[in-house]
Amino acid sequence: MRLVGTLLNSSFDQAAKFSLSLAESFARSAQIRDALAAHDRSRLEELSRDPYLYLSRQANIRIFGYHSKDLRYLLRMHRPDQHGDDISSFRAMIVAANRLRRAQTGVEIGIAGIGIRGVALVEQGGELVGTAEAGLELRPLLEAVKASTNAEVAVVAATSLSGIALDPKLPAVGDLTVMASTDEALFSALLRAQPMKPLRDVEIGKRQIGEGTYGFMAQPLVDFSGKLVGMILVLKEEARSDWRRLMTELWVIALCGGILAFVGFLMLAHRRRQDA
């Protein structure tokens, strides 16, 4: 289970670096810098439309946009109809990038949901004119970990800790919302079966879900600033469950074999009596 956690952390780190590299590549464009400095939203959209469509298809880029230096979301390519809103109260990553004048990476929850984001500074003539952001969707990363480990994985956020309204369409149990997972039904059943809450410690144990026994791990989900916002859950079906199924099948085969052998013995005995 700890190896699964290590693989998850490594995947998240690589995704954060990839997100930042994409944001940086757009922030270095002279045309992007000019458009952002002029708050020219239509020009930014024109310059970014084709690259964003390609990246969303080929690289699972779910979040992409630009923020003005007064901490307003100037353009969301993933939600172009929603713009101009003040993000200073819930996008700590953008606030930190502006205040510290330094690129930021990590997990953060926003209007578009949870993502692994990279935020790059956009500067012109040595002056900050805004920031550019790219964010990766979590589900493909979880699926890749599942393919390598055969473990089911979920990212769960707590509304009380995240400080933002989460999408009501996502599966939720009480304060916990499954933001992304490899098996929504399984993790929803887990959350209903036993109350749990995000902790700073890693918990490893076993859980009974329906008729299955699973190895279980919960590790804290923290955003880029180290704030606890939820937890990452891992489930892996116990090998003994497979062994019990195998033993049942072997007993059935043995029973059927015994019945066939008994029938064969009766037929052979009947034929010998006829020959006698």
Coordinates of C-alpha atoms in Angstrom, one line a residue:
M1 CA 0.0 0.0 0.0
R2 CA 2.8 2.4 0.8
L3 CA 4.3 1.6 -2.6
V4 CA 1.0 2.6 -4.2
G5 CA 1.1 5.8 -2.3
T6 CA 4.7 6.5 -3.4
L7 CA 3.7 5.9 -7.0
L8 CA 0.8 8.3 -6.6
N9 CA 2.9 11.0 -5.2
S10 CA 5.5 10.6 -7.9
S11 CA 2.8 10.8 -10.6
F12 CA 1.3 14.0 -9.0
D13 CA 4.8 15.6 -8.9
Q14 CA 5.5 14.9 -12.5
A15 CA 2.0 16.1 -13.5
A16 CA 2.7 19.4 -11.6
K17 CA 5.9 19.9 -13.5
F18 CA 4.3 19.2 -16.8
S19 CA 1.4 21.7 -16.0
L20 CA 3.9 24.4 -15.1
S21 CA 6.0 23.8 -18.3
L22 CA 2.9 24.3 -20.4
A23 CA 1.9 27.5 -18.6
E24 CA 5.5 28.8 -18.9
S25 CA 5.5 28.2 -22.6
F26 CA 2.5 30.4 -23.1
A27 CA 3.7 33.0 -20.7
R28 CA 6.8 33.5 -22.8
S29 CA 4.9 34.3 -25.9
A30 CA 5.2 38.0 -26.9
Q31 CA 1.7 38.0 -28.3
I32 CA 0.2 36.5 -25.1
R33 CA 2.1 39.1 -23.0
D34 CA 0.7 42.0 -25.1
A35 CA -2.8 40.7 -25.1
L36 CA -2.8 40.1 -21.3
A37 CA -1.3 43.5 -20.6
A38 CA -4.1 45.1 -22.6
H39 CA -6.7 42.9 -21.0
D40 CA -7.7 41.8 -24.5
R41 CA -9.7 38.7 -23.8
S42 CA -10.8 38.1 -27.4
R43 CA -7.2 38.2 -28.6
L44 CA -6.1 35.8 -25.8
E45 CA -8.9 33.4 -26.8
E46 CA -7.9 33.6 -30.4
L47 CA -4.2 32.8 -29.6
S48 CA -5.1 29.9 -27.3
R49 CA -8.0 28.2 -28.9
D50 CA -6.2 25.7 -31.2
P51 CA -3.4 24.9 -28.7
Y52 CA -5.9 24.3 -25.9
L53 CA -8.1 22.0 -28.0
Y54 CA -5.1 20.0 -29.0
L55 CA -3.8 19.8 -25.4
S56 CA -7.2 18.8 -24.0
R57 CA -7.4 15.9 -26.4
Q58 CA -3.8 14.7 -26.3
A59 CA -2.5 15.7 -22.8
N60 CA -5.6 15.7 -20.6
I61 CA -5.3 19.4 -20.0
R62 CA -8.6 20.2 -18.3
I63 CA -7.8 23.7 -17.0
F64 CA -6.3 26.5 -19.0
G65 CA -6.5 30.3 -18.6
Y66 CA -5.2 33.7 -17.8
H67 CA -5.6 36.0 -14.8
S68 CA -5.0 39.7 -14.6
K69 CA -2.7 41.2 -12.0
D70 CA -5.7 42.5 -10.0
L71 CA -6.6 38.8 -9.3
R72 CA -9.5 38.4 -11.7
Y73 CA -9.9 35.5 -14.0
L74 CA -9.7 37.2 -17.4
L75 CA -10.2 34.1 -19.6
R76 CA -11.0 30.4 -18.8
M77 CA -10.5 28.4 -22.0
H78 CA -12.3 25.5 -20.2
R79 CA -15.3 27.8 -19.4
P80 CA -15.1 30.8 -21.7
D81 CA -18.5 32.1 -20.7
Q82 CA -17.3 32.6 -17.1
H83 CA -14.8 35.4 -16.7
G84 CA -14.1 38.6 -14.8
D85 CA -14.7 37.2 -11.4
D86 CA -12.5 38.0 -8.4
I87 CA -10.6 34.9 -7.4
S88 CA -8.6 36.4 -4.5
S89 CA -10.7 34.7 -1.9
F90 CA -10.4 31.1 -3.0
R91 CA -7.5 30.7 -5.4
A92 CA -4.6 30.9 -3.0
M93 CA -2.2 29.6 -5.6
I94 CA -2.8 32.7 -7.8
V95 CA -2.5 35.0 -4.8
A96 CA 0.8 33.4 -3.9
A97 CA 2.2 33.7 -7.4
N98 CA 1.3 37.4 -7.5
R99 CA 2.6 38.2 -4.0
L100 CA 5.8 36.2 -4.1
R101 CA 6.5 36.8 -7.9
R102 CA 7.2 33.1 -8.3
A103 CA 5.7 30.3 -10.2
Q104 CA 3.5 27.9 -8.2
T105 CA 2.6 24.2 -8.7
G106 CA 0.4 21.7 -6.8
V107 CA -3.1 20.5 -6.1
E108 CA -5.8 23.1 -5.8
I109 CA -9.6 23.2 -6.0
G110 CA -11.3 25.8 -8.0
I111 CA -14.6 26.4 -9.9
A112 CA -13.6 23.8 -12.4
G113 CA -13.0 21.3 -9.7
I114 CA -9.8 19.7 -8.5
G115 CA -6.7 19.6 -10.6
I116 CA -2.9 19.5 -10.6
R117 CA -2.0 23.0 -11.6
G118 CA 0.9 25.1 -12.7
V119 CA 0.8 28.9 -12.5
A120 CA 3.4 30.9 -14.4
L121 CA 4.1 34.6 -14.2
V122 CA 3.5 36.7 -17.4
E123 CA 5.8 39.7 -17.4
Q124 CA 6.4 42.5 -19.9
G125 CA 9.4 44.9 -19.6
G126 CA 10.1 43.5 -16.1
E127 CA 6.6 44.2 -14.9
L128 CA 4.0 41.6 -13.9
V129 CA 1.0 41.8 -16.2
G130 CA -0.8 38.7 -15.0
T131 CA -0.5 34.9 -14.7
A132 CA -1.1 31.9 -16.9
E133 CA -2.4 28.6 -15.7
A134 CA -2.6 25.0 -16.9
G135 CA -4.1 22.1 -15.0
L136 CA -4.2 18.3 -15.6
E137 CA -7.3 16.1 -15.0
L138 CA -6.7 13.6 -12.2
R139 CA -8.6 10.6 -13.5
P140 CA -6.1 9.5 -16.2
L141 CA -3.4 9.7 -13.5
L142 CA -5.4 7.4 -11.2
E143 CA -6.1 5.0 -14.0
A144 CA -2.4 4.8 -14.8
V145 CA -1.6 3.9 -11.2
K146 CA -4.4 1.3 -11.2
A147 CA -2.9 -0.3 -14.4
S148 CA 0.5 -0.6 -12.6
T149 CA -0.7 -1.8 -9.2
N150 CA -4.2 -3.3 -9.7
A151 CA -5.4 -1.0 -6.9
E152 CA -8.5 1.2 -6.9
V153 CA -7.7 4.9 -6.1
A154 CA -9.9 7.9 -5.3
V155 CA -9.3 11.6 -4.5
V156 CA -11.8 12.8 -1.9
A157 CA -12.3 16.4 -0.8
A158 CA -14.0 17.7 2.3
T159 CA -16.3 20.6 1.8
S160 CA -15.6 22.0 5.2
L161 CA -11.8 22.0 4.6
S162 CA -11.7 23.1 0.9
G163 CA -13.5 26.4 1.5
I164 CA -15.3 26.2 -1.8
A165 CA -18.6 24.8 -3.0
L166 CA -18.0 21.5 -4.7
D167 CA -19.8 20.2 -7.8
P168 CA -23.2 18.8 -6.6
K169 CA -23.1 16.3 -9.5
L170 CA -20.2 14.5 -8.0
P171 CA -20.9 11.5 -5.7
A172 CA -20.8 12.7 -2.1
V173 CA -21.5 11.2 1.4
G174 CA -21.9 13.8 4.1
D175 CA -19.0 16.2 4.0
L176 CA -16.9 14.1 1.6
T177 CA -17.0 14.3 -2.2
V178 CA -15.4 11.9 -4.5
M179 CA -13.6 14.3 -6.9
A180 CA -12.0 11.6 -9.1
S181 CA -11.7 7.8 -8.8
T182 CA -11.2 4.6 -10.7
D183 CA -14.4 3.1 -9.3
E184 CA -17.0 5.6 -8.0
A185 CA -19.5 2.9 -6.8
L186 CA -16.8 1.1 -4.8
F187 CA -15.6 4.3 -3.0
S188 CA -19.2 5.6 -2.4
A189 CA -19.9 2.2 -0.8
L190 CA -16.8 2.6 1.4
L191 CA -17.8 6.1 2.6
R192 CA -21.3 4.9 3.4
A193 CA -20.1 1.8 5.2
Q194 CA -17.8 3.5 7.7
P195 CA -17.5 7.2 8.7
M196 CA -14.1 8.7 8.1
K197 CA -12.5 12.1 8.0
P198 CA -9.3 13.5 6.6
L199 CA -6.3 13.3 8.8
R200 CA -2.6 14.3 8.6
D201 CA -1.5 10.7 9.2
V202 CA -1.4 7.8 6.8
E203 CA -3.8 5.0 7.8
I204 CA -3.3 1.5 6.6
G205 CA -5.7 -1.4 7.4
K206 CA -8.5 -3.5 6.0
R207 CA -12.1 -2.8 5.1
Q208 CA -15.1 -5.0 4.5
I209 CA -17.2 -3.8 1.6
G210 CA -20.1 -6.0 0.8
E211 CA -18.7 -9.5 0.5
G212 CA -15.2 -8.4 -0.4
T213 CA -12.2 -7.8 1.9
Y214 CA -9.9 -5.0 0.8
G215 CA -6.5 -3.7 1.9
F216 CA -7.0 0.0 2.7
M217 CA -4.9 3.1 2.8
A218 CA -5.9 6.7 3.4
Q219 CA -3.3 9.5 3.1
P220 CA -3.8 13.2 3.4
L221 CA -4.6 15.3 0.4
V222 CA -2.9 18.7 0.8
D223 CA -3.0 21.6 -1.6
F224 CA 0.1 23.5 -2.8
S225 CA 0.4 25.5 0.4
G226 CA 0.2 22.4 2.7
K227 CA -3.4 22.9 3.7
L228 CA -5.3 19.7 4.3
V229 CA -8.3 19.6 1.9
G230 CA -9.2 15.9 1.8
M231 CA -7.7 12.5 1.4
I232 CA -6.5 10.0 -1.1
L233 CA -8.0 6.5 -0.7
V234 CA -6.6 3.3 -2.0
L235 CA -8.3 -0.1 -2.0
K236 CA -7.0 -3.4 -3.2
E237 CA -8.9 -6.6 -2.9
E238 CA -7.4 -9.2 -0.6
A239 CA -5.7 -12.1 -2.3
R240 CA -7.5 -14.4 0.2
S241 CA -10.8 -13.5 -1.4
D242 CA -9.6 -14.8 -4.7
W243 CA -8.2 -17.9 -2.9
R244 CA -11.7 -18.6 -1.3
R245 CA -13.3 -18.3 -4.7
L246 CA -10.7 -20.7 -6.1
M247 CA -11.3 -23.2 -3.3
T248 CA -15.0 -23.1 -3.8
E249 CA -14.5 -23.8 -7.5
L250 CA -12.2 -26.7 -6.7
W251 CA -14.7 -28.2 -4.2
V252 CA -17.4 -28.0 -6.9
I253 CA -15.2 -29.7 -9.4
A254 CA -14.2 -32.4 -6.9
L255 CA -17.9 -33.0 -6.0
C256 CA -18.9 -33.2 -9.7
G257 CA -16.0 -35.5 -10.3
G258 CA -17.1 -37.7 -7.4
I259 CA -20.6 -37.9 -8.7
L260 CA -19.5 -38.9 -12.2
A261 CA -17.1 -41.5 -10.7
F262 CA -20.0 -42.9 -8.6
V263 CA -22.3 -43.1 -11.6
G264 CA -19.6 -44.7 -13.7
F265 CA -19.0 -47.3 -10.9
L266 CA -22.8 -48.1 -10.8
M267 CA -22.9 -48.6 -14.6
L268 CA -19.8 -50.8 -14.5
A269 CA -21.3 -52.9 -11.7
H270 CA -24.6 -53.3 -13.5
R271 CA -22.8 -54.4 -16.7
R272 CA -20.8 -57.0 -14.7
R273 CA -24.0 -58.5 -13.2
Q274 CA -25.5 -58.8 -16.7
D275 CA -22.4 -60.5 -18.0
A276 CA -22.5 -63.0 -15.0

